[in-house]
Coordinates of C-alpha atoms in Angstrom, one line a residue:
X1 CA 91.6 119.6 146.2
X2 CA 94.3 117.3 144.5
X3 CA 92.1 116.6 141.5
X4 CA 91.3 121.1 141.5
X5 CA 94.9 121.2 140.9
X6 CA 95.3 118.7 138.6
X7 CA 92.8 120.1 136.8
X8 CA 93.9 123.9 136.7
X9 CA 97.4 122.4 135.6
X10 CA 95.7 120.6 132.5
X11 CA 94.2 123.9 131.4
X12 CA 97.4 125.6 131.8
X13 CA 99.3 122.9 129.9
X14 CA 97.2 123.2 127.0
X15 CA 97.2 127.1 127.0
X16 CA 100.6 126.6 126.9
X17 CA 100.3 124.4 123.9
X18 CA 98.1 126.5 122.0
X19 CA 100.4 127.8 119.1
X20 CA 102.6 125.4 118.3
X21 CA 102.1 125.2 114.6
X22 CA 104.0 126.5 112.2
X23 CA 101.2 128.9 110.6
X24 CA 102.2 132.9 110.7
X25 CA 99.2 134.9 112.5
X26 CA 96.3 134.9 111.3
X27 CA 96.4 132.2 108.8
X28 CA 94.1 129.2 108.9
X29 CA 94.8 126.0 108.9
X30 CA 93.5 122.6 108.6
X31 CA 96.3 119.3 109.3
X32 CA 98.7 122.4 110.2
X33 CA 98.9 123.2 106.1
X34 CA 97.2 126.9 104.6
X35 CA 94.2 126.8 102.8
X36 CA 92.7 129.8 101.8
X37 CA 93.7 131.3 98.5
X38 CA 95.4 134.6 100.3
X39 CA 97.7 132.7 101.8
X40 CA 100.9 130.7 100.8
X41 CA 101.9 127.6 101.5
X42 CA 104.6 126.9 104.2
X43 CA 105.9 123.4 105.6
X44 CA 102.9 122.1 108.5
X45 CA 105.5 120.0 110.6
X46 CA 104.6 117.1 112.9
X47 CA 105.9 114.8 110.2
X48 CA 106.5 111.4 111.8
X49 CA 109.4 109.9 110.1
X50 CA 111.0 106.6 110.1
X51 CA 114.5 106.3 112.3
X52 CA 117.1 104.7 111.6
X53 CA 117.0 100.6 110.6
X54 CA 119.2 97.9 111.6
X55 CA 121.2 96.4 108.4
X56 CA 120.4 92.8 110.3
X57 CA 117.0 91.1 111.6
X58 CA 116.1 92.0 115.2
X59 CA 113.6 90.4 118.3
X60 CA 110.8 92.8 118.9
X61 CA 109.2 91.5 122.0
X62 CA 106.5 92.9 124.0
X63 CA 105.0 91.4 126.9
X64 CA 102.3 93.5 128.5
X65 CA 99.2 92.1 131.2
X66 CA 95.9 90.7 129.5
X67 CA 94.1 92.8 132.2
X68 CA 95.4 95.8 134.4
X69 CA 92.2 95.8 137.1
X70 CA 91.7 93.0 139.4
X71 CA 89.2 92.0 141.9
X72 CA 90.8 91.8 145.5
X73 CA 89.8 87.5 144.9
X74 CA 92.0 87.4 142.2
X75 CA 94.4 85.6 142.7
X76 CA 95.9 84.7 139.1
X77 CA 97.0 87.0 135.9
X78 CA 98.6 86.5 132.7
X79 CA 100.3 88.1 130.2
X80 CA 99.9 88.9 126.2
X81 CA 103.1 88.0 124.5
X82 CA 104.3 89.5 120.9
X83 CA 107.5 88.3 119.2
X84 CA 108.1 89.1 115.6
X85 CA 111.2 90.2 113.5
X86 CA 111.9 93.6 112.8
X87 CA 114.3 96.2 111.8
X88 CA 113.9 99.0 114.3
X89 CA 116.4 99.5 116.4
X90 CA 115.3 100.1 120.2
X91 CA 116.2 101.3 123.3
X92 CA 116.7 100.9 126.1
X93 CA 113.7 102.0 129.0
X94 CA 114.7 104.2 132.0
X95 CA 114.2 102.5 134.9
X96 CA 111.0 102.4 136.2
X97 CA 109.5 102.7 139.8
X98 CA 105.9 103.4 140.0
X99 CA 102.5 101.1 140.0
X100 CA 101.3 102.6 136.6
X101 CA 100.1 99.6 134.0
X102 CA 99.6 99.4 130.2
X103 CA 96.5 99.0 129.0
X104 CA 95.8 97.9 125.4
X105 CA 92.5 98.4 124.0
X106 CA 89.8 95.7 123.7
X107 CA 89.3 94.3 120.4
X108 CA 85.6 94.5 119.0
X109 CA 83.5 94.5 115.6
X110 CA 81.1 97.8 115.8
X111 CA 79.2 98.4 113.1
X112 CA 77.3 101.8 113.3
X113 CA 76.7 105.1 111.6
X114 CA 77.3 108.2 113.3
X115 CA 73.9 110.0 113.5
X116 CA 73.3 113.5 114.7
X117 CA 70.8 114.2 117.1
X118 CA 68.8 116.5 115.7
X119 CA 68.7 115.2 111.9
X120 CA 66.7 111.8 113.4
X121 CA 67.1 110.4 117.0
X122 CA 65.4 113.6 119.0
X123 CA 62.1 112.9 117.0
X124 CA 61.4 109.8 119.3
X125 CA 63.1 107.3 121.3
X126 CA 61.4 104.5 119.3
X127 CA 64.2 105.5 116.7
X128 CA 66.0 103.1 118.4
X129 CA 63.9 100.3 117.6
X130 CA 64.1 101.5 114.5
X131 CA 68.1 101.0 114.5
X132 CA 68.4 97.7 116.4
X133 CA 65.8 95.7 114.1
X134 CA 68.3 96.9 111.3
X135 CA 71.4 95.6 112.7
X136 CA 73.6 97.7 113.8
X137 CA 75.2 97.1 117.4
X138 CA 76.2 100.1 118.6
X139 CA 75.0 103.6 118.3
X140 CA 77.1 107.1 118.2
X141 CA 74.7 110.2 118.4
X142 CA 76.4 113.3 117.6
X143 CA 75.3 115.6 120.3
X144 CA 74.2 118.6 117.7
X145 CA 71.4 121.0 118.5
X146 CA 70.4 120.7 122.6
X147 CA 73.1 118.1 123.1
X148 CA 75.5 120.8 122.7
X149 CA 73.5 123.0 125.7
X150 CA 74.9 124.0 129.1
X151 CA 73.8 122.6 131.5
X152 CA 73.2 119.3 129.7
X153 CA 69.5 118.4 129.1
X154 CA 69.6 114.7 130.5
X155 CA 66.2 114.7 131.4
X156 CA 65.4 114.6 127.6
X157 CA 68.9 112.4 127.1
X158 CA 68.2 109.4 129.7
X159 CA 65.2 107.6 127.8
X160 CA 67.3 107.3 125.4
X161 CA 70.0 105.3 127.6
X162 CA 67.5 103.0 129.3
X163 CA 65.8 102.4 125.6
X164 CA 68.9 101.2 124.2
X165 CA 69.7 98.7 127.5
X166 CA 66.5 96.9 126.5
X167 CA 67.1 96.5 123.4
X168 CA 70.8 95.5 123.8
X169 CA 71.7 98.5 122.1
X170 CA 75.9 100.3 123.0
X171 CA 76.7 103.7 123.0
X172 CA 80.0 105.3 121.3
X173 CA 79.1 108.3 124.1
X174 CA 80.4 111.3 122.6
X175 CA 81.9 113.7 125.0
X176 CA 83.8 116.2 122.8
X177 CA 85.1 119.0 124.1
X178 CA 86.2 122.6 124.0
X179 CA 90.0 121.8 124.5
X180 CA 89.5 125.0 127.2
X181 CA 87.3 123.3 129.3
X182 CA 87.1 120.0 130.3
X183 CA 84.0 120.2 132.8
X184 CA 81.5 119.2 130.9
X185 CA 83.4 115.8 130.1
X186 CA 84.4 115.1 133.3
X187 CA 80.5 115.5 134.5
X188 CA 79.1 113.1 131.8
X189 CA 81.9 110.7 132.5
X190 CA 81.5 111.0 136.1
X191 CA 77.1 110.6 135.8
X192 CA 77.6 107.3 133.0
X193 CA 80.5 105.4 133.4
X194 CA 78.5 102.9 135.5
X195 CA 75.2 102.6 133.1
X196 CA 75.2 99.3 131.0
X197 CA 74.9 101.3 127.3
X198 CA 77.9 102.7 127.4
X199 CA 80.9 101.0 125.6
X200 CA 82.9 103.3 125.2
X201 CA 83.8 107.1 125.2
X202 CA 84.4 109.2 121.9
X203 CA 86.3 111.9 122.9
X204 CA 87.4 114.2 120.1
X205 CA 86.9 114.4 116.2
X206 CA 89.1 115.7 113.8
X207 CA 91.3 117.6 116.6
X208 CA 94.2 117.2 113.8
X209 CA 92.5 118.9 111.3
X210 CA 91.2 121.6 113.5
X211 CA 95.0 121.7 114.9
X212 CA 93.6 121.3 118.5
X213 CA 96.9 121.6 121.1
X214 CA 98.7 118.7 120.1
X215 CA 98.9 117.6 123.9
X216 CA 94.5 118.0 124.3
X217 CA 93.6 114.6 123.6
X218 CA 96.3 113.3 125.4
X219 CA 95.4 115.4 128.8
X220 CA 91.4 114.2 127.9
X221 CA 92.5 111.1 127.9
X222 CA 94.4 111.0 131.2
X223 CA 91.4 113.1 133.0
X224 CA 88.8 110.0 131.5
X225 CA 91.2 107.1 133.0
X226 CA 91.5 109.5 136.5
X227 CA 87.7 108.4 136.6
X228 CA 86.6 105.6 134.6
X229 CA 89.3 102.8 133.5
X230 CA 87.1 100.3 132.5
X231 CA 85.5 102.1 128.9
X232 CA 88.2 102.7 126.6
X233 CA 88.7 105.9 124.9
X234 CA 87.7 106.7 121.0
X235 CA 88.6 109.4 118.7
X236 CA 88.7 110.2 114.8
X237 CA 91.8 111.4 113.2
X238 CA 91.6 113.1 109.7
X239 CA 94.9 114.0 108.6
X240 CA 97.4 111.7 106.8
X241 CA 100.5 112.3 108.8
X242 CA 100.0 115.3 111.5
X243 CA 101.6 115.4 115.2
X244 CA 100.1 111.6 114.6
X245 CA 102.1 110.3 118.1
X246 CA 100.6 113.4 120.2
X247 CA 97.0 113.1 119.6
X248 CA 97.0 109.9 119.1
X249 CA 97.9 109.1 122.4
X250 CA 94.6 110.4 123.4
X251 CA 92.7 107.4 123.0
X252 CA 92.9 103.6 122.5
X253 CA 91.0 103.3 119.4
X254 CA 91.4 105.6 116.3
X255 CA 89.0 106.2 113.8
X256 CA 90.4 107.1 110.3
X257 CA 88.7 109.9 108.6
X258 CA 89.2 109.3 104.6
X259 CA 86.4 110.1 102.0
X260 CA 87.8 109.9 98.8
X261 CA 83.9 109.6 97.0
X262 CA 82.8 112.5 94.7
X263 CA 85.6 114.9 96.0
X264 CA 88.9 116.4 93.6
X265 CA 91.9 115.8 95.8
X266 CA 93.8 118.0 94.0
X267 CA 92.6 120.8 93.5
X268 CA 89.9 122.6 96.7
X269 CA 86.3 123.4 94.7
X270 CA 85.9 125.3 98.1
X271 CA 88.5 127.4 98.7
X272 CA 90.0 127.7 94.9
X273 CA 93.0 126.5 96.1
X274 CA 95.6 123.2 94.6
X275 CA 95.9 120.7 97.3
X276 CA 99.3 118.9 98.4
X277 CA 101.4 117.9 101.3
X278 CA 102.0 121.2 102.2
X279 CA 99.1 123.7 101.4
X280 CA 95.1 123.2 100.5
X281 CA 92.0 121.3 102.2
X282 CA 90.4 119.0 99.8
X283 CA 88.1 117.0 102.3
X284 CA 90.7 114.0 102.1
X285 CA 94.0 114.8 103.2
X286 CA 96.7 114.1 101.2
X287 CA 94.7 111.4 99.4
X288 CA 94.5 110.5 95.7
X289 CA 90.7 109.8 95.0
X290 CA 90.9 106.1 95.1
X291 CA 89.7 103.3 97.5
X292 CA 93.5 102.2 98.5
X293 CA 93.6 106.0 100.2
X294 CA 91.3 104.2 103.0
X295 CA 93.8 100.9 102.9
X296 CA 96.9 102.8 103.0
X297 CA 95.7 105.6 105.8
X298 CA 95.2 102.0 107.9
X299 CA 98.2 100.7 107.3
X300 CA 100.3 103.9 107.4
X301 CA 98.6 104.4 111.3
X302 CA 99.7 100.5 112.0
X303 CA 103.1 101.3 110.7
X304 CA 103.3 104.3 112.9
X305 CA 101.9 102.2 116.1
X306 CA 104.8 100.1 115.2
X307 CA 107.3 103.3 115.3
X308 CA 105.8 104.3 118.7
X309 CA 106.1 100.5 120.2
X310 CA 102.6 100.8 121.4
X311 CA 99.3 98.9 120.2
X312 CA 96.2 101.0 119.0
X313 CA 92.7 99.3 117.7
X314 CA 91.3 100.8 114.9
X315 CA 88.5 101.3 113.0
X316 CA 87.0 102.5 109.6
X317 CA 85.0 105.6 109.4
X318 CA 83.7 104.8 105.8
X319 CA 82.2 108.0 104.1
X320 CA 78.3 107.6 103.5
X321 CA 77.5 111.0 102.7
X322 CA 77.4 113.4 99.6
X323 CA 76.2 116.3 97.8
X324 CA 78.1 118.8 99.8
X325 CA 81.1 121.3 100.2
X326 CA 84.1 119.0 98.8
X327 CA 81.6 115.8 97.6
X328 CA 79.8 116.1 94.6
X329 CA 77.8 113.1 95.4
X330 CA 77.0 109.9 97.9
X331 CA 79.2 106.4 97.0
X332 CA 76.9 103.9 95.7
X333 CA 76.1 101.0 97.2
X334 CA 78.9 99.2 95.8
X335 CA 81.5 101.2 97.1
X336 CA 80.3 101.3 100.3
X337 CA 80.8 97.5 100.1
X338 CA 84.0 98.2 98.7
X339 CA 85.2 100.9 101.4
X340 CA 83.6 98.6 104.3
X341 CA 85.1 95.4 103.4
X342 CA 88.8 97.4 102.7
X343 CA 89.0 98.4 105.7
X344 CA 88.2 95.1 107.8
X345 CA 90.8 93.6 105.5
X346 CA 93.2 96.0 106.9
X347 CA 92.9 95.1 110.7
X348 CA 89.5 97.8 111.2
X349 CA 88.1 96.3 114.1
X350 CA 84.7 98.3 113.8
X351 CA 83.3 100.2 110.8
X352 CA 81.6 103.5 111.9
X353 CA 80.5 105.5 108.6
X354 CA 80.1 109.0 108.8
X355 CA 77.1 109.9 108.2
X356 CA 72.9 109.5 108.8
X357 CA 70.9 110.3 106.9
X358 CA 72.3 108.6 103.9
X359 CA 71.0 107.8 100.5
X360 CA 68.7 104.8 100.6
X361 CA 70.7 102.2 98.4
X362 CA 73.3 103.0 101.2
X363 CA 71.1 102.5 103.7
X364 CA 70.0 99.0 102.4
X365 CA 73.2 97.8 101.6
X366 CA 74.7 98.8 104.6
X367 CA 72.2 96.7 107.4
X368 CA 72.4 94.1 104.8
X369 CA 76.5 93.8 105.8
X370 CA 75.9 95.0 109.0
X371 CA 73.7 92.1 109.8
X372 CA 76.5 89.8 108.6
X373 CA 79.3 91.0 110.1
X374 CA 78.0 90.7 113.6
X375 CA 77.2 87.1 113.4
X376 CA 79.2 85.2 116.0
X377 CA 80.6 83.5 113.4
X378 CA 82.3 86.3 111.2
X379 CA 82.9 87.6 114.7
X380 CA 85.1 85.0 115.9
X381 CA 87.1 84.9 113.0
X382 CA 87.4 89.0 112.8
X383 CA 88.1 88.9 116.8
X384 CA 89.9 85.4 117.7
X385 CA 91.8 84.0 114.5
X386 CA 95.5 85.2 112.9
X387 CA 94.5 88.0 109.7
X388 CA 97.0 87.1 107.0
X389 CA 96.7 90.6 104.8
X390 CA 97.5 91.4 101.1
X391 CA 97.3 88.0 100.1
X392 CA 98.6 87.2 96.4
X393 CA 96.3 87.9 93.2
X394 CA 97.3 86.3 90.1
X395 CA 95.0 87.5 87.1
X396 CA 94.1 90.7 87.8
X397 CA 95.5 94.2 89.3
X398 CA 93.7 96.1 92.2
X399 CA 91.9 92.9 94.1
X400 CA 92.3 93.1 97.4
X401 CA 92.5 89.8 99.7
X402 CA 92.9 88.6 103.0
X403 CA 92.1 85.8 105.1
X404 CA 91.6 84.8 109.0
X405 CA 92.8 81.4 109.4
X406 CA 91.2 79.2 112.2
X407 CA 91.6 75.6 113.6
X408 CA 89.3 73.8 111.0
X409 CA 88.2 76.7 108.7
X410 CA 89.2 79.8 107.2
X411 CA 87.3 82.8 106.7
X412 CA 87.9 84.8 102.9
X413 CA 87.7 88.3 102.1
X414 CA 88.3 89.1 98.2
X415 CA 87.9 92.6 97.2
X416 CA 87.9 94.1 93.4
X417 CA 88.6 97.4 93.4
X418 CA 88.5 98.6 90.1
X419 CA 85.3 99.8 88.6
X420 CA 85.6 97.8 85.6
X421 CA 85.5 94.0 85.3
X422 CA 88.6 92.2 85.5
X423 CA 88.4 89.1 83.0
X424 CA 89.9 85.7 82.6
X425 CA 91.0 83.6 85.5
X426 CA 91.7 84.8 88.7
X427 CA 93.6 83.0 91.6
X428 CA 94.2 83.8 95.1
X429 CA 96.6 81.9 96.8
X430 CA 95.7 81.6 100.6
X431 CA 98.2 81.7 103.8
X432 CA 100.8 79.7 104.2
X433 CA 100.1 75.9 105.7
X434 CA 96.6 76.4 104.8
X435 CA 94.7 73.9 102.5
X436 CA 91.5 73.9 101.7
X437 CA 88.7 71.0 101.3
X438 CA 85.7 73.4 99.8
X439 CA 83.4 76.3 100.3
X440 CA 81.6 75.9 103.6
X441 CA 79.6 78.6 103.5
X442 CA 79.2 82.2 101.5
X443 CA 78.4 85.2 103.5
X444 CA 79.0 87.7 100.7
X445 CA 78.5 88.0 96.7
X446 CA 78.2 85.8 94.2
X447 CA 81.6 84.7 93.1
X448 CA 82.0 81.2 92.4
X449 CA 85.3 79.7 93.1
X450 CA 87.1 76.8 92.8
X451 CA 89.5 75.0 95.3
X452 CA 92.9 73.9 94.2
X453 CA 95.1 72.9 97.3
X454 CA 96.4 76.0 98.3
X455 CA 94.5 78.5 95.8
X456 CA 91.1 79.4 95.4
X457 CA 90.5 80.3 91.6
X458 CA 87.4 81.8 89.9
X459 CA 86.4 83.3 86.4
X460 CA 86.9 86.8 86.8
X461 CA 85.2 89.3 89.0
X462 CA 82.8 92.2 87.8
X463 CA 83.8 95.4 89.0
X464 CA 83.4 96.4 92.3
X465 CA 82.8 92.8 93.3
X466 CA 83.3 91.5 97.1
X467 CA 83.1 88.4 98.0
X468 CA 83.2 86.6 101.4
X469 CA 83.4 82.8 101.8
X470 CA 84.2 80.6 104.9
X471 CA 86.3 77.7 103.7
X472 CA 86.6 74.3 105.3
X473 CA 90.2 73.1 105.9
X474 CA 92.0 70.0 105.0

């Protein structure tokens, strides 16, 4: 009976939620902003803005537990301690007097792409096979077609569960749902959360975009944890800066939706429409049609988990599709390169592209990386050493570099992203502290560089070029 009621006061708090955009009757919307030609523009709200800064340096210290379930015979814990220097001012917490915990989310490299049911998986479960032999670790089937039937059709679903245990095979299990009804979730959670697929639970796309009650992801989430708090919860957000801090705290790792490939961001092809902060879809919300949109939506969502005080993971939902409604075409191999390897150089902690099928140079490319990036080597260094970002370029504009700096070696990520080649000599100079004895190893590309001290230095890049290196330390 308590959970009845706590159920049948969810619904009623997101009825009540319903309509709290600022969009006059009858006008659609997508990130709260008009986009159909009949209507005008107006201002979306849920703009999360900066507060006020402290003129002087300040502590920021966290402390919250590595783990918040123990067995009874656990007799020891510990905690996960952040100090760094900021300029947000705080304050202070109320009191507080119940057993809750924190919980922040598990860091992990996931390299899939989504793929919907009914475009490939349902033909067979040796599809699967199919997958794993091209390395990819984890598997997201969007549940289109039957998947989307009530009741749901496990009988035809399960094979597919024990396939991928054999093969070693996760699941991203999607359990999207009509913000009305959370019954069919709450069965699926309550029939898997015990079989040893499942990672993790995905459990809304978009619902910025679609303008979803800002409070649905967040009573979603709450419902899951009510059941299952060992998966942690996943979700894809699409819109640059949209009631960010309410459906964001729906999950513990968010997905950025940008495709900036073959698509005017200015201007909708679809609805005839300009696009801007305030008025028009363009597929890419308030982007500018250039890789750093996938770079700067990461780093504007870190900035805002900094605002909040809490810690999200996140991952990259680089776009692999084409050839319809806003994109003109698929990226080329290259840029999917490019898009991938941005992203893990701004703190992604899994790459999911959206979406399969894709074109074939994709394709190739694309098990080619992900067979690389989930090495236990490039794993270790993604998962377990410091990332020093936007490391300094001398030589050329729009090269993108980061490191991860371990005990004995270092692990390099350069990143051209300009189309054209970028001549002469170019150096990187690495973290601070850090010198280098010579290239142990290269992972990625075919950039040759040179080692002096505390730069690495090479002969220009062609364009598009990545390169990834593990260097040995002095």
């Amino acid at each position: 009976m308590r959970f009845a009621a706590s159920f049948i006061a969810a619904i009623t708090a997101l009825l009540s939620s319903a309509s709290a955009f600022n969009n006059p009757p009858g006008v659609d919307i997508w990130c709260g902003k008009a986009y159909r030609a009949d209507n005008a523009s107006f201002s979306p709200g849920g703009w999360l803005e900066d507060p006020a800064k402290s003129s002087t340096p300040l502590l920021d210290f966290k402390i919250s537990p590595r783990m918040n379930i123990y067995l009874e015979s656990d007799v020891q814990g510990s905690f996960l301690v952040d100090a760094s220097i900021s300029y947000l001012v705080g304050q202070q917490f109320p009191a507080a007097n119940s057993s809750s915990s924190y919980k922040s989310a598990e860091l992990l490299v996931e390299i899939l792409v989504n793929v919907q049911w009914t475009l490939y998986w349902n033909s067979s479960v040796s599809t699967l096979d199919e997958f794993a032999a091209l390395g990819y670790n984890v598997i997201h089937i969007v549940p289109a077609g039957d998947l989307g039937d009530t009741p749901f059709p496990w009988a035809k679903f399960e094979p597919y569960l024990e396939r991928a245990d054999k093969l070693g095979l996760y699941f991203q299990y999607d359990v999207r749902w009509e913000w009305s009804n959370l019954t069919t979730m709450i069965d699926q959670v309550n029939r898997l959360q015990s079989h040893p697929s499942i990672l993790l639970w995905y459990i809304a796309d978009e619902p910025d975009g679609k303008s979803n009650p800002i409070n649905s992801t967040g009573i979603g989430y709450q419902t899951i944890r009510s059941i299952d708090l060992y998966h942690p919860v996943s979700m894809a957000l699409n819109c640059y800066n949209f009631y960010y801090s309410d459906y964001a705290a729906g999950a513990d790792i968010i997905l950025s939706d940008v495709y900036p490939i073959g698509n005017n961001n200015s201007y909708s092809t679809v609805y005839n429409t300009p696009c801007n902060t305030t008025y028009g879809c363009c597929g890419c919300d308030d982007c500018v049609g250039v890789f750093e949109d996938i770079s700067d939506r990461l780093d504007n969502f870190a900035h805002f988990d900094d605002l909040l005080g809490w810690s999200k993971t996140h991952w990259a939902a680089p776009q692999a599709f084409g050839n319809e409604t806003f994109w003109t075409r698929f990226p080329t191999a290259a840029e999917e390169v490019v898009m991938n390897m941005l992203s893990i150089n701004h703190a992604a902690k899994g790459v999911n592209m959206w979406d399969f099928p894709t074109s074939a140079d994709v394709l190739a490319v694309t098990n080619r990386l992900a067979t690389v990036l989930t090495t236990d080597t490039v794993a270790n260094f993604l998962l377990g050493a410091p990332l020093v970002r936007k490391l300094d370029v001398v030589g050329a504009t729009r090269v993108d570099a980061a490191a991860w700096v371990g005990t004995s070696s270092m692990l390099l990520s350069v990143v051209n992203l300009n189309y054209g080649n970028s001549q002469g000599k170019i150096v990187v100079t690495l973290p601070a502290g850090a010198r280098v004895k010579n290239v142990n190893n290269t992972l990625w590309g075919d950039v040759k560089w040179a080692v002096n001290g505390t730069k690495l230095e090479t002969d220009g890049l062609l364009g598009l070029e990545v390169s990834l290196v593990i260097l040995e330390l002095e």
